[in-house]
Coordinates of C-alpha atoms in Angstrom, one line a residue:
M1 CA 21.9 -82.6 -92.8
S2 CA 19.4 -84.5 -90.2
D3 CA 21.5 -86.6 -88.8
K4 CA 24.0 -84.0 -87.9
K5 CA 21.3 -82.2 -86.7
K6 CA 19.8 -85.5 -84.4
K7 CA 22.7 -86.1 -83.2
V8 CA 23.4 -82.5 -81.5
I9 CA 20.4 -82.8 -79.9
M10 CA 21.8 -85.5 -78.3
T11 CA 24.7 -84.6 -76.8
K12 CA 22.8 -81.8 -75.1
D13 CA 19.9 -84.1 -74.0
V14 CA 23.1 -85.7 -72.5
V15 CA 24.3 -83.7 -71.1
S16 CA 21.3 -81.9 -69.6
V17 CA 21.3 -85.2 -68.0
A18 CA 24.5 -85.3 -66.4
T19 CA 24.2 -82.5 -65.1
P20 CA 21.3 -81.4 -63.7
K21 CA 19.9 -78.0 -62.4
R22 CA 20.5 -77.5 -58.9
P23 CA 17.3 -76.5 -57.5
V24 CA 16.6 -73.0 -56.0
I25 CA 16.0 -73.1 -51.4
L26 CA 13.8 -70.3 -50.8
K27 CA 14.7 -69.0 -46.9
S28 CA 11.7 -68.9 -44.6
D29 CA 10.0 -66.3 -43.3
R30 CA 10.3 -66.7 -40.0
E31 CA 14.1 -66.9 -40.3
T32 CA 14.0 -63.2 -42.1
K33 CA 11.9 -62.5 -39.2
E34 CA 14.4 -63.4 -36.6
Q35 CA 17.2 -62.0 -38.6
N36 CA 16.1 -58.0 -38.1
K37 CA 15.1 -59.1 -34.5
D38 CA 18.5 -60.1 -34.0
K39 CA 19.6 -56.7 -35.2
V40 CA 16.8 -54.1 -33.9
E41 CA 18.1 -55.8 -30.6
K42 CA 22.1 -54.6 -31.7
E43 CA 21.1 -51.0 -32.9
K44 CA 18.5 -50.7 -29.7
Q45 CA 20.7 -48.8 -26.6
P46 CA 21.0 -50.1 -23.0
T47 CA 17.6 -49.6 -21.0
I48 CA 19.9 -47.2 -17.9
L49 CA 17.8 -47.2 -14.6
I50 CA 17.9 -43.4 -12.6
K51 CA 17.8 -43.3 -9.4
T52 CA 15.0 -40.4 -7.7
R53 CA 16.5 -37.4 -6.3
E54 CA 15.3 -38.5 -2.6
Q55 CA 17.1 -42.0 -3.4
S56 CA 21.1 -40.2 -4.2
T57 CA 23.3 -38.6 -2.9
P58 CA 23.3 -35.6 -1.1
K59 CA 24.0 -32.3 -3.4
E60 CA 27.0 -31.7 -1.1
E61 CA 28.3 -34.9 -2.8
R62 CA 28.3 -34.7 -6.4
P63 CA 30.2 -34.4 -8.9
V64 CA 30.9 -31.5 -10.5
S65 CA 30.1 -31.2 -13.8
P66 CA 32.6 -29.5 -16.6
K67 CA 29.3 -27.1 -17.5
S68 CA 29.5 -25.3 -14.1
H69 CA 30.4 -22.4 -15.0
V70 CA 27.3 -21.1 -17.4
S71 CA 25.5 -18.7 -17.0
D72 CA 21.9 -18.9 -15.1
D73 CA 20.6 -16.8 -17.9
T74 CA 20.5 -19.1 -20.3
Q75 CA 17.7 -22.3 -20.2
Q76 CA 17.1 -25.3 -19.0
P77 CA 16.2 -28.1 -20.8
C78 CA 15.6 -30.1 -17.4
K79 CA 12.3 -29.6 -15.3
I80 CA 14.1 -30.3 -12.3
A81 CA 16.9 -27.3 -12.7
Q82 CA 13.9 -25.1 -13.2
N83 CA 11.9 -25.8 -10.1
E84 CA 15.3 -25.8 -7.9
A85 CA 15.8 -22.1 -9.5
K86 CA 12.2 -21.3 -8.5
E87 CA 12.7 -22.6 -5.3
K88 CA 15.4 -20.6 -4.7
K89 CA 14.1 -17.4 -5.5
E90 CA 11.5 -18.2 -3.3
Q91 CA 13.4 -18.6 -0.4
K92 CA 15.8 -16.2 -1.0
P93 CA 15.0 -13.1 1.5
C94 CA 13.3 -10.2 1.2
I95 CA 15.5 -6.9 3.0
L96 CA 14.2 -3.6 2.8
K97 CA 15.2 -0.8 3.9
T98 CA 13.4 1.4 7.2
M99 CA 12.4 4.2 7.0
S100 CA 14.1 7.0 9.4
E101 CA 12.2 9.8 8.6
P102 CA 8.7 10.4 6.5
V103 CA 10.0 10.6 1.9
K104 CA 8.4 12.7 -0.1
L105 CA 5.2 11.2 -2.4
L106 CA 4.7 14.7 -4.1
D107 CA 6.9 17.1 -3.0
E108 CA 6.4 21.0 -3.4
N109 CA 6.1 21.2 -6.6
L110 CA 2.8 18.7 -5.9
E111 CA 5.4 16.9 -8.6
F112 CA 5.4 12.7 -8.3
N113 CA 8.6 11.5 -6.3
N114 CA 9.9 8.1 -6.4
T115 CA 12.4 7.7 -3.8
A116 CA 9.5 6.1 -1.9
L117 CA 9.8 3.1 -4.0
E118 CA 12.6 1.1 -2.3
Y119 CA 11.1 1.1 1.0
L120 CA 8.4 -1.2 -0.8
N121 CA 7.2 -5.1 -1.0
D122 CA 6.9 -6.6 -4.0
N123 CA 5.9 -9.6 -2.4
N124 CA 3.2 -8.2 0.7
S125 CA -0.5 -7.5 -0.7
N126 CA -1.6 -6.9 3.1
Y127 CA -0.9 -3.7 3.8
L128 CA -2.4 -0.7 4.9
I129 CA -3.0 3.1 3.6
I130 CA -4.3 6.4 5.2
G131 CA -4.5 9.5 5.0
V132 CA -5.3 12.6 6.5
I133 CA -6.8 16.3 5.5
G134 CA -7.5 18.8 6.9
M135 CA -7.0 23.2 7.4
Q136 CA -4.1 24.1 9.0
G137 CA -3.2 23.9 12.6
V138 CA -5.8 21.0 13.4
G139 CA -3.1 18.5 13.9
K140 CA -3.5 16.1 10.9
S141 CA 0.6 15.7 12.3
L142 CA -0.4 14.8 15.3
I143 CA -2.8 12.2 14.7
L144 CA -0.9 10.0 12.1
N145 CA 1.8 10.0 15.4
L146 CA -0.7 8.4 17.1
I147 CA -1.4 6.2 15.0
N148 CA 2.1 5.2 14.4
Q149 CA 3.2 4.7 17.8
S150 CA 3.6 0.6 17.9
M151 CA 5.1 1.0 21.3
P152 CA 3.3 3.1 24.0
I153 CA 5.1 5.8 25.9
E154 CA 5.5 6.2 29.1
D155 CA 4.6 10.2 28.6
I156 CA 2.7 10.9 25.9
C157 CA 1.0 13.8 26.8
H158 CA 4.0 15.6 27.5
T159 CA 5.4 14.5 24.5
I160 CA 2.5 16.3 23.1
L161 CA 3.3 19.7 24.4
Q162 CA 6.6 19.1 24.5
S163 CA 6.9 18.5 20.4
H164 CA 5.5 22.5 20.5
E165 CA 8.1 24.3 22.5
M166 CA 11.8 26.1 20.7
P167 CA 15.0 25.8 22.3
D168 CA 16.6 27.7 24.5
T169 CA 19.3 29.4 22.5
N170 CA 19.5 32.4 24.8
E171 CA 21.6 31.1 27.0
V172 CA 25.3 32.5 26.7
D173 CA 27.5 30.9 29.2
E174 CA 27.3 27.7 26.3
S175 CA 29.9 26.9 23.6
I176 CA 28.3 26.4 20.3
E177 CA 29.8 22.8 20.0
S178 CA 28.4 22.2 23.2
H179 CA 24.7 23.4 21.6
T180 CA 24.9 21.5 18.7
E181 CA 25.4 18.5 20.3
K182 CA 22.0 19.1 23.0
L183 CA 20.1 19.2 20.0
S184 CA 21.1 16.1 18.4
I185 CA 20.6 14.8 21.3
D186 CA 16.6 16.4 21.8
K187 CA 16.0 14.7 17.6
K188 CA 17.5 11.0 18.8
Q189 CA 15.1 11.3 21.5
E190 CA 12.0 13.3 19.2
R191 CA 13.2 9.6 16.8
P192 CA 11.7 7.0 18.3
H193 CA 8.6 9.0 19.2
F194 CA 7.5 10.9 16.2
K195 CA 8.1 10.5 13.2
F196 CA 6.1 13.3 11.6
K197 CA 7.2 17.1 11.9
M198 CA 4.5 18.7 14.4
Q199 CA 4.7 22.7 14.6
D200 CA 6.2 24.3 16.3
I201 CA 6.0 27.8 18.8
E202 CA 7.1 30.2 16.0
Q203 CA 5.9 28.7 12.4
I204 CA 2.2 28.2 14.8
E205 CA 3.2 31.9 15.6
K206 CA 3.8 33.1 12.0
G207 CA 0.7 31.3 10.1
V208 CA 3.6 29.0 7.9
H209 CA 2.3 25.5 7.8
C210 CA 4.5 22.7 7.6
T211 CA 3.7 19.7 5.8
K212 CA 4.4 20.8 1.7
G213 CA 3.2 18.7 -0.6
V214 CA 1.9 15.1 0.6
D215 CA 4.6 13.4 2.7
M216 CA 4.3 9.2 3.1
Y217 CA 5.8 7.0 5.8
V218 CA 6.3 3.7 5.5
T219 CA 5.3 1.3 9.5
S220 CA 7.3 -1.8 10.3
D221 CA 3.3 -3.5 10.8
R222 CA 3.1 -2.4 6.4
V223 CA 0.7 0.4 6.5
I224 CA 1.3 3.9 4.6
L225 CA 0.9 7.2 6.6
L226 CA -0.2 10.4 4.9
D227 CA 0.2 13.5 5.4
C228 CA -0.6 16.3 2.9
Q229 CA -0.5 20.3 3.7
P230 CA -3.1 22.5 4.8
L231 CA -6.6 23.0 2.7
W232 CA -6.4 26.2 1.2
S233 CA -4.3 28.4 3.8
P234 CA -3.8 31.3 3.0
C235 CA 0.8 31.1 3.4
L236 CA -0.3 28.9 0.3
I237 CA -0.6 31.4 -1.9
D238 CA 3.4 33.5 -1.2
T239 CA 4.5 29.4 -1.0
N240 CA 3.9 27.7 -3.9
I241 CA 2.8 30.9 -6.2
N242 CA 5.9 33.4 -7.5
A243 CA 3.5 36.6 -8.8
V244 CA 0.8 36.7 -7.0
T245 CA -3.0 37.8 -9.1
S246 CA -6.8 37.8 -8.8
R247 CA -7.0 33.9 -9.2
S248 CA -3.9 32.7 -7.4
A249 CA -6.3 32.4 -4.0
N250 CA -8.3 29.8 -6.8
I251 CA -5.5 28.3 -7.9
V252 CA -4.4 27.3 -4.3
T253 CA -8.4 25.9 -3.8
V254 CA -8.0 23.5 -7.4
D255 CA -4.2 22.4 -6.5
C256 CA -6.0 21.1 -2.0
L257 CA -8.7 19.6 -3.8
Q258 CA -6.8 17.7 -6.7
I259 CA -4.7 16.7 -3.7
A260 CA -7.9 15.8 -1.6
S261 CA -9.2 14.1 -4.4
Y262 CA -5.8 12.3 -5.1
L263 CA -5.6 10.3 -1.2
M264 CA -9.6 9.2 -1.4
A265 CA -8.7 7.1 -5.7
I266 CA -4.9 6.1 -3.0
C267 CA -6.1 5.1 0.5
H268 CA -8.5 2.6 2.4
V269 CA -9.3 5.4 5.3
L270 CA -9.1 9.1 4.6
V271 CA -9.2 10.9 8.2
A272 CA -10.9 14.2 7.5
V273 CA -9.5 16.6 10.8
Q274 CA -11.4 19.3 12.7
D275 CA -10.6 21.9 15.3
W276 CA -14.0 23.3 15.4
F277 CA -17.2 21.9 16.2
C278 CA -18.3 21.0 12.3
D279 CA -16.5 23.4 9.8
Y280 CA -18.3 24.3 6.9
N281 CA -15.7 25.1 4.3
F282 CA -13.9 22.4 5.9
I283 CA -17.5 19.9 4.6
R284 CA -18.2 21.1 1.4
Y285 CA -14.2 20.7 0.7
I286 CA -14.7 17.1 0.9
Q287 CA -18.3 17.4 -0.9
A288 CA -16.2 19.5 -4.3
A289 CA -13.5 16.7 -3.6
E290 CA -16.0 14.0 -4.3
M291 CA -17.1 15.5 -7.0
L292 CA -14.8 16.2 -8.9
R293 CA -13.0 12.8 -8.4
P294 CA -12.2 11.2 -11.9
S295 CA -12.5 7.9 -13.0
L296 CA -9.5 6.4 -12.4
S297 CA -9.8 2.8 -15.0
S298 CA -7.7 -0.4 -13.7
T299 CA -6.0 -0.7 -16.8
N300 CA -2.7 1.8 -15.6
V301 CA -2.1 -1.0 -13.4
N302 CA -2.2 -3.3 -17.2
Q303 CA -5.2 -4.3 -16.6
E304 CA -6.8 -5.7 -19.7
S305 CA -9.4 -2.8 -20.4
D306 CA -12.5 -4.9 -21.0
S307 CA -13.3 -5.8 -17.4
V308 CA -15.6 -4.2 -15.8
Q309 CA -14.8 -1.2 -13.7
T310 CA -16.4 -0.6 -11.0
E311 CA -15.3 1.9 -8.7
V312 CA -14.2 2.1 -4.9
H313 CA -14.6 4.8 -2.1
P314 CA -12.6 4.6 0.9
H315 CA -13.6 5.3 4.7
L316 CA -14.4 8.4 6.1
L317 CA -13.5 8.9 9.4
L318 CA -15.1 12.9 10.8
L319 CA -12.1 13.4 13.6
H320 CA -12.4 16.4 15.8
N321 CA -9.4 17.3 17.7
R322 CA -9.0 19.1 20.8
C323 CA -12.4 18.8 22.2
Q324 CA -14.2 20.4 25.1
L325 CA -15.9 18.9 28.0
E326 CA -19.2 20.2 26.3
D327 CA -18.0 18.0 23.3
F328 CA -18.0 15.1 25.3
T329 CA -22.1 15.5 25.8
H330 CA -24.4 13.4 24.8
S331 CA -26.3 15.6 23.2
N332 CA -23.6 17.5 21.6
V333 CA -22.8 14.0 20.1
H334 CA -26.0 13.4 18.5
T335 CA -26.0 16.1 17.3
I336 CA -22.5 16.1 15.1
Q337 CA -23.3 12.8 14.4
D338 CA -27.0 14.4 12.6
F339 CA -25.9 16.4 11.3
Y340 CA -22.6 14.9 9.4
R341 CA -24.8 11.6 7.9
K342 CA -27.3 15.0 6.2
A343 CA -24.7 16.2 4.9
F344 CA -23.2 13.1 3.3
Q345 CA -27.3 12.0 2.4
R346 CA -26.0 11.7 -1.1
S347 CA -22.4 10.1 -0.6
N348 CA -20.4 7.5 -1.8
L349 CA -18.1 7.4 1.0
Q350 CA -18.0 4.3 3.9
L351 CA -19.7 6.1 7.1
K352 CA -20.6 3.2 8.5
S353 CA -16.9 1.0 9.0
G354 CA -16.8 0.2 12.6
M355 CA -14.5 3.4 14.0
Y356 CA -17.0 4.5 16.5
L357 CA -17.5 6.5 19.5
Y358 CA -19.3 3.8 21.6
S359 CA -20.1 0.7 20.4
D360 CA -24.0 -0.2 18.3
T361 CA -24.8 -4.1 19.7
S362 CA -27.5 -4.6 17.1
N363 CA -25.4 -3.7 13.5
N364 CA -21.6 -3.9 15.5
G365 CA -20.5 -6.1 17.1
V366 CA -17.3 -3.3 18.1
N367 CA -17.2 -3.6 21.7
V368 CA -16.0 0.2 22.4
D369 CA -17.9 -0.1 25.9
S370 CA -14.9 -0.7 27.9
V371 CA -13.7 3.3 27.0
N372 CA -17.2 5.1 26.0
K373 CA -19.2 3.9 28.8
W374 CA -21.5 6.0 29.0
Y375 CA -22.5 6.0 25.6
S376 CA -25.4 4.6 24.0
V377 CA -27.8 4.8 20.8
E378 CA -30.8 5.2 23.3
K379 CA -29.0 8.7 24.2
C380 CA -26.9 9.8 21.1
G381 CA -28.5 7.5 18.1
H382 CA -27.0 4.9 16.2
P383 CA -23.2 6.5 15.9
I384 CA -20.7 6.5 12.3
N385 CA -17.7 7.1 12.2
L386 CA -17.1 9.9 14.5
F387 CA -14.1 10.2 17.1
L388 CA -13.0 12.7 19.6
L389 CA -10.1 13.2 21.1
P390 CA -9.8 16.1 24.2
E391 CA -7.8 19.1 24.1
V392 CA -4.1 18.6 26.0
Y393 CA -3.5 20.7 29.0
E394 CA -0.7 21.3 31.0
D395 CA -2.2 19.8 34.2
Y396 CA -3.1 17.0 32.3
D397 CA -1.8 14.5 35.3
N398 CA -4.9 16.7 38.1
K399 CA -7.2 14.0 38.1
E400 CA -9.0 16.1 41.3
I401 CA -10.1 18.1 37.4
Y402 CA -13.3 16.7 36.4
R403 CA -12.5 16.3 32.4
G404 CA -15.9 14.9 31.2
H405 CA -13.9 11.8 28.9
P406 CA -11.7 9.4 29.5
A407 CA -7.7 10.0 29.5
F408 CA -6.1 10.5 26.0
E409 CA -3.9 7.7 26.0
E410 CA -7.2 5.7 26.7
L411 CA -8.4 7.4 23.4
A412 CA -5.3 7.7 21.4
K413 CA -4.8 3.9 22.0
R414 CA -8.6 2.9 21.1
L415 CA -8.2 5.4 17.5
R416 CA -5.3 3.1 16.6
W417 CA -6.9 -0.2 17.2
M418 CA -9.7 0.6 15.3
L419 CA -7.8 2.2 12.1
L420 CA -5.7 -1.0 12.3
G421 CA -8.8 -2.9 12.6
V422 CA -11.0 -1.5 9.6
N423 CA -11.8 -3.2 6.2
R424 CA -8.8 -3.8 4.2
H425 CA -10.9 -3.1 1.1
Q426 CA -9.3 -3.0 -3.0
I427 CA -8.5 0.5 -3.7
T428 CA -8.3 -1.4 -7.7
N429 CA -9.7 -4.0 -9.5
V430 CA -6.7 -5.5 -10.3
P431 CA -6.5 -8.0 -7.0
N432 CA -3.7 -8.9 -4.7
L433 CA -2.1 -5.6 -5.6
S434 CA 1.5 -5.4 -4.0
E435 CA 3.4 -2.4 -2.2
K436 CA 5.1 -1.2 -5.4
G437 CA 1.8 -2.1 -7.5
W438 CA 0.1 0.5 -5.5
F439 CA 2.8 2.6 -5.8
H440 CA 2.8 2.5 -10.0
F441 CA -0.7 2.7 -9.4
C442 CA -0.3 5.9 -7.9
N443 CA 2.0 7.7 -10.3
K444 CA -0.8 6.6 -12.9
A445 CA -3.4 8.3 -10.6
W446 CA -1.9 11.8 -10.1
E447 CA -0.9 11.9 -13.7
S448 CA -5.3 11.4 -14.7
I449 CA -5.9 14.1 -12.0
K450 CA -3.6 16.5 -12.9
K451 CA -5.1 16.5 -16.5
C452 CA -8.8 16.0 -16.0
T453 CA -10.7 19.4 -17.0
F454 CA -13.3 19.0 -14.5
F455 CA -10.9 20.7 -12.2
L456 CA -10.0 23.7 -15.1
E457 CA -13.7 23.8 -15.3
Y458 CA -14.3 24.9 -11.6
E459 CA -11.9 27.2 -10.8
R460 CA -13.3 29.1 -14.1
F461 CA -16.7 29.2 -12.4
L462 CA -15.3 30.3 -8.9
P463 CA -15.1 34.2 -7.8

């Protein structure tokens, strides 16, 4: 047994010696790194060099993509496409409608009207709003027509005198067709001159007002003109109120105060027109409207309520229309300015805005000495926003008559120059408010004024 075991063991040793084991050769780290590098280079996508838009072919010669029919509403991931769409939007011309006649901002029932929105520009923030208030028949529409005259009229005094006359309808020989053609021709001739309708002789004799509510007109110079109905006119009781009661006069008074406060809130310049020396009741109207005017927050035009809100007050121009010879004297001008300076001593309305009848060399650089040469600070005192317009007579072209004032054309031109050159402050706290943004603010402002309880409390204390 032992020999057998030894034999087996020997055979094993022989076999192990005859067939030696093959040595295992391990790969080095250098070879594995090189193989992985080759695989990464094979899987890596090739780099494509794209030329810039300036060096590439023009847009007209580029091939059209089959996906070009996709709508523009979908957001494109390419930033270049977004910039291109933005440039197209900016280069798109803004076509605005031109007004042939004024439209209603507040209608006859004192309701806000959105008709004027299509005439306003959403990209323009350089505009001027001028509002006019006054009693009945003082010439509010005439003042706005003078401001609107971008092109001078050859004989403006003749045009003013003819605007109050009625067409001659007593001729029997004329047919109806020829008469209608004549009226249409006359209207076409008046349209380029005066946009705001003025009282004719029939309305003056009946004591009926011409403007109802608030009319709005936008000029080509982006000046927005606002003409309102007369303040406290007896004819408003017959037209606006169905059942006349003992409180009808107070209702009309409150409506007019709301309109005056409304114009103070939305205008750059407020022109107060009179045709008398100084109407004390009219001054009280302005003071009451300023006192009852609510503080309109800037949140109405999409601004945060946390911002600091400051009240903005318009420029007030006191304009005397139909002035006589004695109204242009030095003593009279000095007396009128002292009266207004004391009446508006506690008012926040801006009375020193450069719209002066004569220049004050110590405070302002506005040169109006070429028109009113005989006025000075020594003779008439320090000037305020006061302007005098003379009455137009039928013998206006007679140069032999001493008028005591410059020609009406020169004064009207000077008035328009001063109003258009006034400082245009921000009406709200929103900077760079566009025309349409201002219009939306007007809607919110009128709603706030109608809901304000100050006017209702004021009506309770009226007699």
